[in-house]
Amino acid sequence: MKRIESTDPNTSAREVLATFTLVGDDVVADYRDRNFELDVEVNGIYTMKAGEVRPKDGRAFYDALDDAYRRSSFLHVVSD
């Protein structure tokens, strides 16, 4: 399972935006933030390796999560 967490720049508090679980080659998404859900489902995430992917792309999306948010200061991927 991978969690996407947002860090508040003023308080450093973290909030879980979504969790993604890989079941076989499918991604099960549990969104806790509607704006994040709309962004990921509509726009997807982009990496040089995977291109533009969305949760419906399964393993390719799941594998791209770390790369997509690696350089972000306020969004983090936490793997369990």
Coordinates of C-alpha atoms in Angstrom, one line a residue:
M1 CA 0.0 0.0 0.0
K2 CA 1.2 3.5 -0.8
R3 CA -0.2 6.7 0.9
I4 CA 0.0 10.2 -0.6
E5 CA 0.4 12.7 2.2
S6 CA 0.3 16.4 2.1
T7 CA 2.4 18.6 4.4
D8 CA 1.0 21.9 5.6
P9 CA 3.9 24.4 5.0
N10 CA 2.9 26.5 8.1
T11 CA 2.4 23.8 10.7
S12 CA 4.2 20.8 9.1
A13 CA 1.1 18.7 9.9
R14 CA 0.5 15.8 7.5
E15 CA -2.8 14.9 6.0
V16 CA -3.5 11.7 4.0
L17 CA -5.0 12.5 0.6
A18 CA -5.3 9.0 -0.7
T19 CA -4.2 5.4 -0.3
F20 CA -3.4 3.1 -3.3
T21 CA -3.3 -0.7 -3.0
L22 CA -2.1 -3.0 -5.7
V23 CA -4.3 -6.0 -6.0
G24 CA -2.9 -8.2 -8.7
D25 CA -2.3 -5.7 -11.5
D26 CA -5.2 -3.4 -10.5
V27 CA -5.0 -0.4 -8.2
V28 CA -7.7 0.1 -5.5
A29 CA -7.8 3.8 -4.6
D30 CA -9.2 5.2 -1.4
Y31 CA -9.5 9.0 -1.7
R32 CA -9.8 11.3 1.4
D33 CA -9.5 14.6 -0.5
R34 CA -11.9 15.3 -3.3
N35 CA -9.7 17.8 -5.1
F36 CA -6.8 15.3 -5.1
E37 CA -9.1 12.6 -6.4
L38 CA -10.3 14.8 -9.3
D39 CA -6.8 15.8 -10.2
V40 CA -5.4 12.2 -10.3
E41 CA -8.4 10.7 -12.0
V42 CA -8.7 13.4 -14.7
N43 CA -5.1 14.6 -15.2
G44 CA -3.2 11.5 -13.9
I45 CA 0.4 11.7 -12.9
Y46 CA 3.4 12.1 -15.2
T47 CA 6.8 10.6 -15.2
M48 CA 9.5 10.3 -17.9
K49 CA 9.5 6.5 -17.5
A50 CA 5.7 5.8 -17.5
G51 CA 4.3 8.9 -19.3
E52 CA 0.8 10.0 -18.2
V53 CA -0.9 7.3 -16.0
R54 CA -4.1 7.1 -13.9
P55 CA -5.2 4.5 -11.4
K56 CA -7.1 2.7 -14.1
D57 CA -3.7 1.9 -15.6
G58 CA -2.9 -0.4 -12.7
R59 CA 0.6 -1.4 -12.0
A60 CA 2.1 1.3 -14.2
F61 CA 0.4 4.0 -12.1
Y62 CA 1.3 2.3 -8.8
D63 CA 5.0 2.0 -9.8
A64 CA 5.0 5.6 -11.0
L65 CA 3.8 7.1 -7.7
D66 CA 7.3 7.4 -6.1
D67 CA 8.8 9.1 -9.2
A68 CA 5.9 11.5 -9.7
Y69 CA 6.2 12.9 -6.1
R70 CA 9.9 12.5 -5.5
R71 CA 10.7 16.2 -6.0
S72 CA 7.6 17.6 -4.3
S73 CA 8.1 19.6 -1.2
F74 CA 4.6 19.2 0.2
L75 CA 3.4 15.8 -1.2
H76 CA 5.0 12.6 -0.1
V77 CA 4.6 8.9 -0.8
V78 CA 4.7 6.7 2.2
S79 CA 4.9 2.9 1.5
D80 CA 3.5 0.4 4.0

